[in-house]
Amino acid sequence: MAVLVLDKRKKPLMPCSEKRARLLLERGRAVVHRMRPFTIRLKDRTVEESVLQPIQIKIDPGSKTTGVTVIREDDTDPEQQQVLMLMEIEHRGQQIKDTLIQRRAFRRRRRGQLRHRAPRFHNRTRPRGWLAPSLQHRVDTTMTWVNRLCRLAPVTGITMERVRFDMQAMDNPEISGVEYQQGTLHGYEVQEYLLEKWQRCCAYCGARKVPLEIDHIHPKSRGGSDRVSNLTLACRGCNQAKGNQPVDVFLADDPKRLQRIKAQAKPPLKDAAAVNSTRWALFRQLQATGLPVITSSGGRTKYNRQRLGIPKTHALDAACVGPVTAVTHWNVPTLTVRAMGRGSYQRTRLNRFGFPRGYLMRQKQVKGFQTGDLVQANVPTGKKAGTYQGRVAIRATGSFNIQTQEGVVQGISHRHCRLLQRADGYGYAFQPKPIKEDATRAA
Ligand SMILES: [Zn+2]
């Protein structure tokens, strides 16, 4: 994993290797600027003296997790790319949604105990482009990290996956015929579209998480077309059992399912735009950064990933977004960045009926520490003796909990703690390499 480097005026330089960073720190030529992602600052260099190469941020936005990869383009061919950093942002959209629903219920209960008041409900408007708070949060956290990375590395461009499947690349699937062929990018777009349309399960038996094959509802051998409205997904067993029977014969004893498949086959996927609404909002904000933004489709990502033989993770998916011919150095640990929030504004804990249960303390800091700070604790003696590094949760007593990579360690005194990085609303952890070293050596 590369180390991000700043010059003495905090302007970004080219990221360097871990070894080089270690040497620079040992010789006193650099200081640690930030722990996560690890960034050093050179004491004796300015950006004018060094040569910068093109660096790109690649983004694969997801509903729960967004993959972010920083890559360096080859000088001669920008499609030859070297991975510098893998990152996964874990969003808390669901949590935001749940708290808002809870707040609404509490307020409704409180209002219910007032004397009668005529209902007011139609007195609010929403601005154009409004997104639900849980969705806006996904856009905001991704933008936070894009902006942060732009301050820490000399980024020259952004590539993002904007849509699941590219309607244009499919020649408007529901209108004209499609010659889908396995192995081409074209086929991948159709497959992604079908997966979305048929909810990623076998249309005939409902099996999930099995390899799905494309099946002609009206068999090709009986004159069925390659139009997407004649295609569905079937597991291997169902596909073979159906063979070249017409769907009416195959599902003669399950009229309900037959009707459902026939109904679902015809209409095109209307809510494809709704699925991609967050991605579009993100795209517009990325454009506002002023950097050139390239967009791509999910079909192309999958095509690249399978062609290059790269395992599926959110971060590695991001590395495969857009036009790519080769990806190197991708087998590195991934930095997981989990959105944790910055604590609650509400100081009263409520029970499930909305009555007060207890109160939180007013001040956010105890003995100079705040919940969310990255700390290192050196406990010299006692049952908890050892060194722990992680996210601290403060207690008024000064006896803290530390969330380490291995788990929570409770009851660590503030006297043993040393601050490494102030709370910034995110929790950090490392995931091991996608492929173990021994496995690659054996192969
Ligand atoms: Zn099946």
Short mmCIF file of C-alpha atoms and ligand atoms in Angstrom, two decimals:
data_model
loop_
_atom_site.label_atom_id
_atom_site.label_comp_id
_atom_site.label_asym_id
_atom_site.label_seq_id
_atom_site.Cartn_x
_atom_site.Cartn_y
_atom_site.Cartn_z
CA MET A 1 0.00 0.00 0.00
CA ALA A 2 1.41 3.37 -0.98
CA VAL A 3 2.04 6.15 1.53
CA LEU A 4 0.69 9.59 0.71
CA VAL A 5 3.27 12.38 0.73
CA LEU A 6 2.97 16.15 1.22
CA ASP A 7 5.67 18.78 0.72
CA LYS A 8 6.73 21.23 3.44
CA ARG A 9 3.91 23.59 2.46
CA LYS A 10 1.35 20.75 2.68
CA LYS A 11 0.95 20.51 -1.11
CA PRO A 12 0.57 16.92 -2.40
CA LEU A 13 3.53 15.08 -3.94
CA MET A 14 3.60 11.65 -5.63
CA PRO A 15 2.79 8.85 -3.13
CA CYS A 16 5.80 6.68 -2.21
CA SER A 17 6.35 3.09 -1.08
CA GLU A 18 6.12 2.03 2.56
CA LYS A 19 9.85 1.31 2.62
CA ARG A 20 10.79 4.74 1.33
CA ALA A 21 8.45 6.38 3.85
CA ARG A 22 10.06 4.39 6.67
CA LEU A 23 13.55 5.54 5.61
CA LEU A 24 12.45 9.18 5.31
CA LEU A 25 10.93 9.07 8.81
CA GLU A 26 13.99 7.33 10.32
CA ARG A 27 16.36 9.90 8.86
CA GLY A 28 14.21 12.74 10.17
CA ARG A 29 13.48 14.07 6.68
CA ALA A 30 9.73 13.65 7.15
CA VAL A 31 7.06 13.74 9.84
CA VAL A 32 3.78 11.86 10.15
CA HIS A 33 1.00 14.15 8.92
CA ARG A 34 -1.96 11.81 9.30
CA MET A 35 -2.41 8.22 10.50
CA ARG A 36 -5.40 7.11 8.39
CA PRO A 37 -4.80 7.11 5.47
CA PHE A 38 -1.12 7.16 6.37
CA THR A 39 0.39 10.41 5.14
CA ILE A 40 3.87 11.86 5.70
CA ARG A 41 5.09 15.41 5.19
CA LEU A 42 8.58 16.10 3.88
CA LYS A 43 10.44 18.80 5.75
CA ASP A 44 12.81 19.85 2.96
CA ARG A 45 10.95 19.60 -0.35
CA THR A 46 8.44 21.70 -2.25
CA VAL A 47 6.20 20.53 -5.05
CA GLU A 48 8.00 22.61 -7.72
CA GLU A 49 11.14 20.49 -7.35
CA SER A 50 9.51 17.17 -8.13
CA VAL A 51 7.84 15.60 -11.14
CA LEU A 52 4.19 14.61 -10.87
CA GLN A 53 2.56 11.75 -12.78
CA PRO A 54 -1.15 11.42 -13.57
CA ILE A 55 -3.13 10.01 -10.63
CA GLN A 56 -6.79 9.03 -10.72
CA ILE A 57 -9.45 8.39 -8.13
CA LYS A 58 -11.82 5.63 -9.20
CA ILE A 59 -15.17 5.20 -7.53
CA ASP A 60 -17.71 2.38 -7.51
CA PRO A 61 -20.70 3.82 -5.61
CA GLY A 62 -22.83 1.30 -3.73
CA SER A 63 -25.78 1.52 -1.40
CA LYS A 64 -24.01 0.14 1.68
CA THR A 65 -20.35 0.31 0.64
CA THR A 66 -18.55 2.52 -1.86
CA GLY A 67 -15.26 1.30 -3.29
CA VAL A 68 -12.58 3.94 -3.82
CA THR A 69 -9.22 3.25 -5.45
CA VAL A 70 -6.30 5.58 -6.11
CA ILE A 71 -4.28 4.56 -9.16
CA ARG A 72 -1.28 5.83 -11.05
CA GLU A 73 -1.50 5.83 -14.83
CA ASP A 74 1.41 4.65 -16.92
CA ASP A 75 3.27 7.55 -18.59
CA THR A 76 2.72 6.21 -22.10
CA ASP A 77 -0.60 4.37 -21.81
CA PRO A 78 -3.20 5.72 -19.36
CA GLU A 79 -5.05 2.40 -19.46
CA GLN A 80 -2.08 0.61 -17.81
CA GLN A 81 -2.73 1.30 -14.16
CA GLN A 82 -0.96 0.69 -10.87
CA VAL A 83 -3.03 0.53 -7.69
CA LEU A 84 -1.73 2.90 -5.00
CA MET A 85 -4.48 2.56 -2.43
CA LEU A 86 -7.64 0.52 -1.91
CA MET A 87 -10.39 1.96 0.24
CA GLU A 88 -13.96 1.02 1.13
CA ILE A 89 -16.36 3.58 2.59
CA GLU A 90 -19.12 1.99 4.68
CA HIS A 91 -22.17 4.23 4.71
CA ARG A 92 -24.70 4.57 7.51
CA GLY A 93 -27.77 5.34 5.38
CA GLN A 94 -29.89 2.66 7.07
CA GLN A 95 -28.99 3.98 10.52
CA ILE A 96 -29.96 7.52 9.49
CA LYS A 97 -33.27 6.27 8.14
CA ASP A 98 -34.02 4.35 11.34
CA THR A 99 -33.32 7.32 13.62
CA LEU A 100 -35.48 9.63 11.53
CA ILE A 101 -38.36 7.16 11.64
CA GLN A 102 -37.95 6.88 15.40
CA ARG A 103 -37.90 10.66 15.81
CA ARG A 104 -41.06 10.96 13.75
CA ALA A 105 -42.83 8.40 15.93
CA PHE A 106 -41.78 10.14 19.16
CA ARG A 107 -42.98 13.52 17.87
CA ARG A 108 -46.24 12.04 16.71
CA ARG A 109 -46.84 10.61 20.17
CA ARG A 110 -46.08 13.94 21.84
CA ARG A 111 -48.38 15.83 19.48
CA GLY A 112 -51.10 13.30 20.07
CA GLN A 113 -51.29 14.37 23.71
CA LEU A 114 -51.97 18.04 22.82
CA ARG A 115 -55.54 19.33 22.67
CA HIS A 116 -57.09 18.94 19.25
CA ARG A 117 -55.34 20.76 16.47
CA ALA A 118 -56.41 20.67 12.85
CA PRO A 119 -53.95 18.53 10.90
CA ARG A 120 -51.33 20.33 8.86
CA PHE A 121 -49.68 18.17 6.29
CA HIS A 122 -49.59 19.85 2.91
CA ASN A 123 -47.45 22.83 3.76
CA ARG A 124 -43.98 21.68 2.72
CA THR A 125 -42.13 21.72 -0.59
CA ARG A 126 -38.89 20.08 -1.55
CA PRO A 127 -36.25 21.75 -3.70
CA ARG A 128 -35.37 20.32 -7.08
CA GLY A 129 -32.89 17.46 -6.90
CA TRP A 130 -33.80 16.72 -3.29
CA LEU A 131 -32.56 13.37 -2.03
CA ALA A 132 -33.68 11.56 1.12
CA PRO A 133 -31.21 12.18 4.01
CA SER A 134 -30.03 8.57 3.89
CA LEU A 135 -29.22 8.92 0.17
CA GLN A 136 -27.75 12.42 0.48
CA HIS A 137 -25.43 11.01 3.15
CA ARG A 138 -24.00 8.54 0.61
CA VAL A 139 -23.20 11.39 -1.76
CA ASP A 140 -21.79 13.57 1.01
CA THR A 141 -19.47 10.98 2.56
CA THR A 142 -18.13 10.00 -0.86
CA MET A 143 -17.47 13.66 -1.70
CA THR A 144 -15.75 14.16 1.68
CA TRP A 145 -13.28 11.44 0.80
CA VAL A 146 -12.75 12.58 -2.76
CA ASN A 147 -11.93 16.06 -1.47
CA ARG A 148 -9.66 14.67 1.23
CA LEU A 149 -7.76 12.51 -1.23
CA CYS A 150 -7.39 15.50 -3.56
CA ARG A 151 -5.67 17.36 -0.73
CA LEU A 152 -3.35 14.42 0.03
CA ALA A 153 -2.43 13.29 -3.50
CA PRO A 154 -1.89 15.15 -6.80
CA VAL A 155 -5.11 13.87 -8.37
CA THR A 156 -5.56 14.68 -12.07
CA GLY A 157 -8.85 12.92 -12.81
CA ILE A 158 -11.81 10.94 -11.54
CA THR A 159 -13.48 7.84 -12.99
CA MET A 160 -16.78 6.65 -11.60
CA GLU A 161 -19.30 3.93 -12.29
CA ARG A 162 -22.41 5.92 -13.09
CA VAL A 163 -24.92 3.29 -14.15
CA ARG A 164 -25.45 -0.42 -13.61
CA PHE A 165 -25.93 -1.06 -17.31
CA ASP A 166 -25.44 1.17 -20.28
CA MET A 167 -28.74 1.54 -22.15
CA GLN A 168 -26.98 3.07 -25.15
CA ALA A 169 -24.51 0.19 -25.37
CA MET A 170 -27.47 -2.18 -25.54
CA ASP A 171 -29.12 -0.28 -28.43
CA ASN A 172 -32.19 0.39 -26.29
CA PRO A 173 -32.85 -3.22 -25.30
CA GLU A 174 -36.62 -3.35 -25.26
CA ILE A 175 -37.10 -1.90 -28.75
CA SER A 176 -34.59 -3.46 -31.13
CA GLY A 177 -33.11 -6.94 -31.32
CA VAL A 178 -29.95 -7.67 -29.39
CA GLU A 179 -27.21 -9.98 -30.55
CA TYR A 180 -25.87 -10.89 -27.16
CA GLN A 181 -22.64 -12.82 -27.18
CA GLN A 182 -20.75 -14.16 -24.21
CA GLY A 183 -17.31 -12.64 -23.75
CA THR A 184 -17.98 -9.22 -25.23
CA LEU A 185 -18.69 -6.04 -23.28
CA HIS A 186 -22.04 -5.98 -25.05
CA GLY A 187 -23.12 -9.25 -23.42
CA TYR A 188 -22.12 -7.97 -19.99
CA GLU A 189 -24.42 -4.98 -20.26
CA VAL A 190 -27.35 -7.23 -21.20
CA GLN A 191 -26.56 -9.62 -18.36
CA GLU A 192 -26.43 -6.82 -15.78
CA TYR A 193 -29.75 -5.54 -17.07
CA LEU A 194 -31.34 -8.98 -16.79
CA LEU A 195 -29.95 -9.51 -13.27
CA GLU A 196 -31.60 -6.27 -12.20
CA LYS A 197 -34.85 -7.02 -14.01
CA TRP A 198 -35.26 -10.54 -12.60
CA GLN A 199 -34.01 -9.70 -9.10
CA ARG A 200 -30.94 -11.93 -9.38
CA CYS A 201 -32.82 -15.22 -9.07
CA CYS A 202 -33.90 -18.11 -11.27
CA ALA A 203 -37.23 -17.22 -12.88
CA TYR A 204 -38.45 -20.82 -12.81
CA CYS A 205 -37.54 -22.01 -9.30
CA GLY A 206 -36.57 -18.81 -7.49
CA ALA A 207 -33.08 -20.09 -6.60
CA ARG A 208 -30.68 -17.37 -5.44
CA LYS A 209 -26.88 -17.25 -5.22
CA VAL A 210 -26.41 -19.87 -7.94
CA PRO A 211 -24.83 -19.29 -11.34
CA LEU A 212 -27.59 -18.00 -13.60
CA GLU A 213 -27.81 -18.55 -17.32
CA ILE A 214 -29.65 -16.53 -19.91
CA ASP A 215 -32.74 -18.38 -21.07
CA HIS A 216 -35.05 -17.67 -24.01
CA ILE A 217 -38.63 -17.60 -22.73
CA HIS A 218 -39.90 -18.51 -26.18
CA PRO A 219 -37.15 -20.92 -27.32
CA LYS A 220 -34.85 -19.84 -30.09
CA SER A 221 -35.27 -23.16 -31.89
CA ARG A 222 -39.00 -22.41 -32.14
CA GLY A 223 -38.47 -18.97 -33.56
CA GLY A 224 -37.94 -17.00 -30.34
CA SER A 225 -35.99 -13.77 -30.75
CA ASP A 226 -32.93 -12.37 -28.99
CA ARG A 227 -34.88 -9.35 -27.80
CA VAL A 228 -34.28 -8.64 -24.13
CA SER A 229 -38.02 -8.95 -23.46
CA ASN A 230 -37.72 -12.60 -24.55
CA LEU A 231 -34.78 -13.26 -22.21
CA THR A 232 -34.82 -14.32 -18.59
CA LEU A 233 -32.49 -15.91 -16.08
CA ALA A 234 -32.53 -19.58 -15.12
CA CYS A 235 -30.34 -21.81 -12.99
CA ARG A 236 -28.49 -24.62 -14.76
CA GLY A 237 -31.02 -27.26 -13.68
CA CYS A 238 -34.09 -25.33 -14.79
CA ASN A 239 -32.46 -24.25 -18.05
CA GLN A 240 -31.70 -27.87 -18.96
CA ALA A 241 -35.07 -29.16 -17.77
CA LYS A 242 -36.84 -26.57 -19.89
CA GLY A 243 -34.72 -27.37 -22.95
CA ASN A 244 -36.56 -26.20 -26.04
CA GLN A 245 -40.07 -26.48 -24.56
CA PRO A 246 -42.25 -23.40 -24.83
CA VAL A 247 -42.73 -21.74 -21.46
CA ASP A 248 -46.47 -22.58 -21.44
CA VAL A 249 -45.67 -26.31 -21.60
CA PHE A 250 -42.78 -26.15 -19.10
CA LEU A 251 -44.82 -24.31 -16.48
CA ALA A 252 -48.15 -26.00 -17.25
CA ASP A 253 -48.56 -27.10 -13.61
CA ASP A 254 -47.61 -23.69 -12.13
CA PRO A 255 -49.97 -21.18 -13.77
CA LYS A 256 -49.23 -18.51 -11.14
CA ARG A 257 -45.51 -18.41 -11.92
CA LEU A 258 -46.20 -18.59 -15.65
CA GLN A 259 -48.40 -15.52 -15.43
CA ARG A 260 -45.84 -13.63 -13.39
CA ILE A 261 -43.00 -14.38 -15.83
CA LYS A 262 -45.13 -13.35 -18.80
CA ALA A 263 -46.12 -10.11 -17.07
CA GLN A 264 -42.57 -9.29 -16.00
CA ALA A 265 -41.02 -10.12 -19.39
CA LYS A 266 -42.78 -7.38 -21.28
CA PRO A 267 -42.32 -4.00 -19.54
CA PRO A 268 -38.84 -2.46 -19.59
CA LEU A 269 -37.13 -1.66 -16.31
CA LYS A 270 -38.77 1.67 -15.56
CA ASP A 271 -37.08 2.33 -12.27
CA ALA A 272 -33.56 1.97 -13.63
CA ALA A 273 -33.30 5.74 -13.33
CA ALA A 274 -34.48 5.64 -9.73
CA VAL A 275 -31.83 3.04 -8.87
CA ASN A 276 -29.17 5.30 -10.30
CA SER A 277 -30.44 8.59 -8.81
CA THR A 278 -27.74 8.77 -6.15
CA ARG A 279 -25.05 8.06 -8.69
CA TRP A 280 -26.22 10.94 -10.84
CA ALA A 281 -26.23 13.31 -7.88
CA LEU A 282 -22.69 12.17 -7.06
CA PHE A 283 -21.63 12.63 -10.67
CA ARG A 284 -22.79 16.25 -10.68
CA GLN A 285 -20.90 17.00 -7.47
CA LEU A 286 -17.75 15.34 -8.82
CA GLN A 287 -17.98 17.52 -11.92
CA ALA A 288 -18.18 20.55 -9.65
CA THR A 289 -14.67 19.76 -8.33
CA GLY A 290 -13.30 20.93 -11.69
CA LEU A 291 -11.40 17.68 -12.34
CA PRO A 292 -12.17 15.73 -15.54
CA VAL A 293 -14.74 13.02 -14.73
CA ILE A 294 -14.99 9.85 -16.83
CA THR A 295 -18.07 7.70 -16.35
CA SER A 296 -18.57 4.03 -17.06
CA SER A 297 -21.11 1.27 -16.57
CA GLY A 298 -21.31 -1.68 -14.20
CA GLY A 299 -21.27 -4.07 -17.15
CA ARG A 300 -17.85 -2.78 -18.19
CA THR A 301 -16.55 -3.07 -14.63
CA LYS A 302 -17.58 -6.72 -14.43
CA TYR A 303 -16.11 -7.38 -17.88
CA ASN A 304 -12.76 -5.82 -16.88
CA ARG A 305 -12.66 -7.66 -13.55
CA GLN A 306 -13.28 -11.08 -15.06
CA ARG A 307 -10.92 -10.46 -17.97
CA LEU A 308 -8.09 -9.41 -15.63
CA GLY A 309 -8.80 -12.27 -13.17
CA ILE A 310 -9.30 -9.99 -10.17
CA PRO A 311 -11.44 -11.18 -7.20
CA LYS A 312 -14.63 -9.32 -6.33
CA THR A 313 -14.43 -6.75 -3.56
CA HIS A 314 -15.88 -3.25 -3.53
CA ALA A 315 -12.45 -1.64 -3.68
CA LEU A 316 -11.18 -3.89 -6.48
CA ASP A 317 -14.39 -3.28 -8.42
CA ALA A 318 -13.52 0.40 -8.25
CA ALA A 319 -10.07 -0.42 -9.69
CA CYS A 320 -11.79 -2.06 -12.69
CA VAL A 321 -14.12 0.86 -13.45
CA GLY A 322 -13.70 2.54 -16.82
CA PRO A 323 -11.27 1.87 -19.67
CA VAL A 324 -8.53 -0.41 -18.32
CA THR A 325 -6.14 -2.79 -20.09
CA ALA A 326 -3.97 -3.82 -17.13
CA VAL A 327 -4.02 -3.39 -13.34
CA THR A 328 -0.95 -4.10 -11.21
CA HIS A 329 -0.17 -4.09 -7.47
CA TRP A 330 -3.80 -4.75 -6.57
CA ASN A 331 -3.08 -7.44 -3.96
CA VAL A 332 -2.72 -5.06 -1.00
CA PRO A 333 -4.70 -4.60 2.23
CA THR A 334 -7.85 -2.48 2.00
CA LEU A 335 -8.53 0.44 4.32
CA THR A 336 -12.11 0.23 5.56
CA VAL A 337 -13.56 3.63 6.42
CA ARG A 338 -16.82 3.37 8.30
CA ALA A 339 -19.05 6.42 8.69
CA MET A 340 -19.66 6.62 12.44
CA GLY A 341 -21.28 10.03 12.82
CA ARG A 342 -20.07 12.62 15.29
CA GLY A 343 -22.25 11.66 18.22
CA SER A 344 -25.81 12.58 19.01
CA TYR A 345 -27.20 16.08 19.43
CA GLN A 346 -29.87 14.70 21.72
CA ARG A 347 -28.67 14.45 25.33
CA THR A 348 -31.61 12.39 26.59
CA ARG A 349 -31.73 8.66 26.09
CA LEU A 350 -35.27 7.49 25.45
CA ASN A 351 -36.94 4.17 26.02
CA ARG A 352 -39.02 2.61 23.29
CA PHE A 353 -42.10 4.65 24.25
CA GLY A 354 -40.21 7.94 23.97
CA PHE A 355 -39.95 8.60 27.71
CA PRO A 356 -36.61 9.72 29.19
CA ARG A 357 -34.46 6.86 30.38
CA GLY A 358 -31.19 8.60 31.21
CA TYR A 359 -29.04 11.55 30.31
CA LEU A 360 -25.71 11.84 28.51
CA MET A 361 -23.05 14.20 29.76
CA ARG A 362 -22.98 17.74 28.40
CA GLN A 363 -19.29 18.02 27.53
CA LYS A 364 -17.85 16.08 24.60
CA GLN A 365 -14.31 15.75 25.97
CA VAL A 366 -12.97 13.93 29.02
CA LYS A 367 -9.32 14.44 30.01
CA GLY A 368 -8.58 15.82 26.54
CA PHE A 369 -10.04 12.83 24.68
CA GLN A 370 -13.22 12.60 22.63
CA THR A 371 -15.16 9.58 21.43
CA GLY A 372 -13.84 8.66 17.99
CA ASP A 373 -10.23 9.73 18.58
CA LEU A 374 -7.57 7.33 17.33
CA VAL A 375 -5.40 6.55 20.35
CA GLN A 376 -2.58 4.27 21.39
CA ALA A 377 -2.68 2.93 24.94
CA ASN A 378 0.40 1.46 26.63
CA VAL A 379 -0.77 -0.31 29.77
CA PRO A 380 2.37 -1.25 31.76
CA THR A 381 0.92 -3.55 34.44
CA GLY A 382 -2.21 -5.37 35.54
CA LYS A 383 -4.72 -7.61 33.85
CA LYS A 384 -4.92 -5.33 30.76
CA ALA A 385 -1.14 -4.98 30.34
CA GLY A 386 -0.18 -4.48 26.69
CA THR A 387 -0.38 -2.05 23.80
CA TYR A 388 -3.67 -1.22 22.14
CA GLN A 389 -4.36 0.99 19.16
CA GLY A 390 -7.81 2.00 18.00
CA ARG A 391 -10.87 4.17 18.26
CA VAL A 392 -11.62 5.33 21.79
CA ALA A 393 -15.05 5.62 23.42
CA ILE A 394 -14.81 7.99 26.40
CA ARG A 395 -16.47 7.61 29.79
CA ALA A 396 -16.95 10.39 32.38
CA THR A 397 -14.89 8.36 34.86
CA GLY A 398 -11.79 8.55 32.64
CA SER A 399 -11.84 4.79 32.14
CA PHE A 400 -12.17 4.35 28.38
CA ASN A 401 -13.04 1.61 25.91
CA ILE A 402 -10.83 1.08 22.87
CA GLN A 403 -12.09 -0.51 19.64
CA THR A 404 -9.04 -2.32 18.29
CA GLN A 405 -8.71 -4.42 15.15
CA GLU A 406 -9.23 -7.54 17.31
CA GLY A 407 -12.18 -6.30 19.38
CA VAL A 408 -13.20 -3.94 22.17
CA VAL A 409 -10.88 -3.56 25.18
CA GLN A 410 -12.73 -2.10 28.15
CA GLY A 411 -11.59 -0.08 31.16
CA ILE A 412 -8.37 1.53 29.91
CA SER A 413 -7.37 4.57 31.97
CA HIS A 414 -6.91 7.88 30.18
CA ARG A 415 -3.44 8.11 31.75
CA HIS A 416 -2.17 5.33 29.46
CA CYS A 417 -3.64 6.82 26.27
CA ARG A 418 -1.80 8.87 23.68
CA LEU A 419 -3.63 10.73 20.91
CA LEU A 420 -2.73 9.69 17.35
CA GLN A 421 -5.47 11.39 15.34
CA ARG A 422 -8.49 13.49 16.28
CA ALA A 423 -12.01 12.13 15.68
CA ASP A 424 -13.20 12.94 12.15
CA GLY A 425 -16.49 11.06 12.01
CA TYR A 426 -15.00 7.83 10.61
CA GLY A 427 -13.77 4.57 12.09
CA TYR A 428 -10.81 2.87 10.41
CA ALA A 429 -9.80 -0.76 10.03
CA PHE A 430 -7.64 -2.79 7.67
CA GLN A 431 -8.82 -5.77 5.69
CA PRO A 432 -6.18 -8.35 4.76
CA LYS A 433 -4.95 -8.81 1.20
CA PRO A 434 -7.60 -10.26 -1.16
CA ILE A 435 -5.29 -13.20 -1.97
CA LYS A 436 -2.94 -14.68 0.65
CA GLU A 437 0.80 -14.69 -0.19
CA ASP A 438 1.17 -18.49 0.20
CA ALA A 439 -1.74 -19.10 -2.16
CA THR A 440 -0.14 -17.05 -4.92
CA ARG A 441 3.20 -18.75 -4.36
CA ALA A 442 1.62 -22.21 -4.55
CA ALA A 443 -0.14 -21.24 -7.78
ZN ZN B 1 -34.09 -22.77 -11.24
#
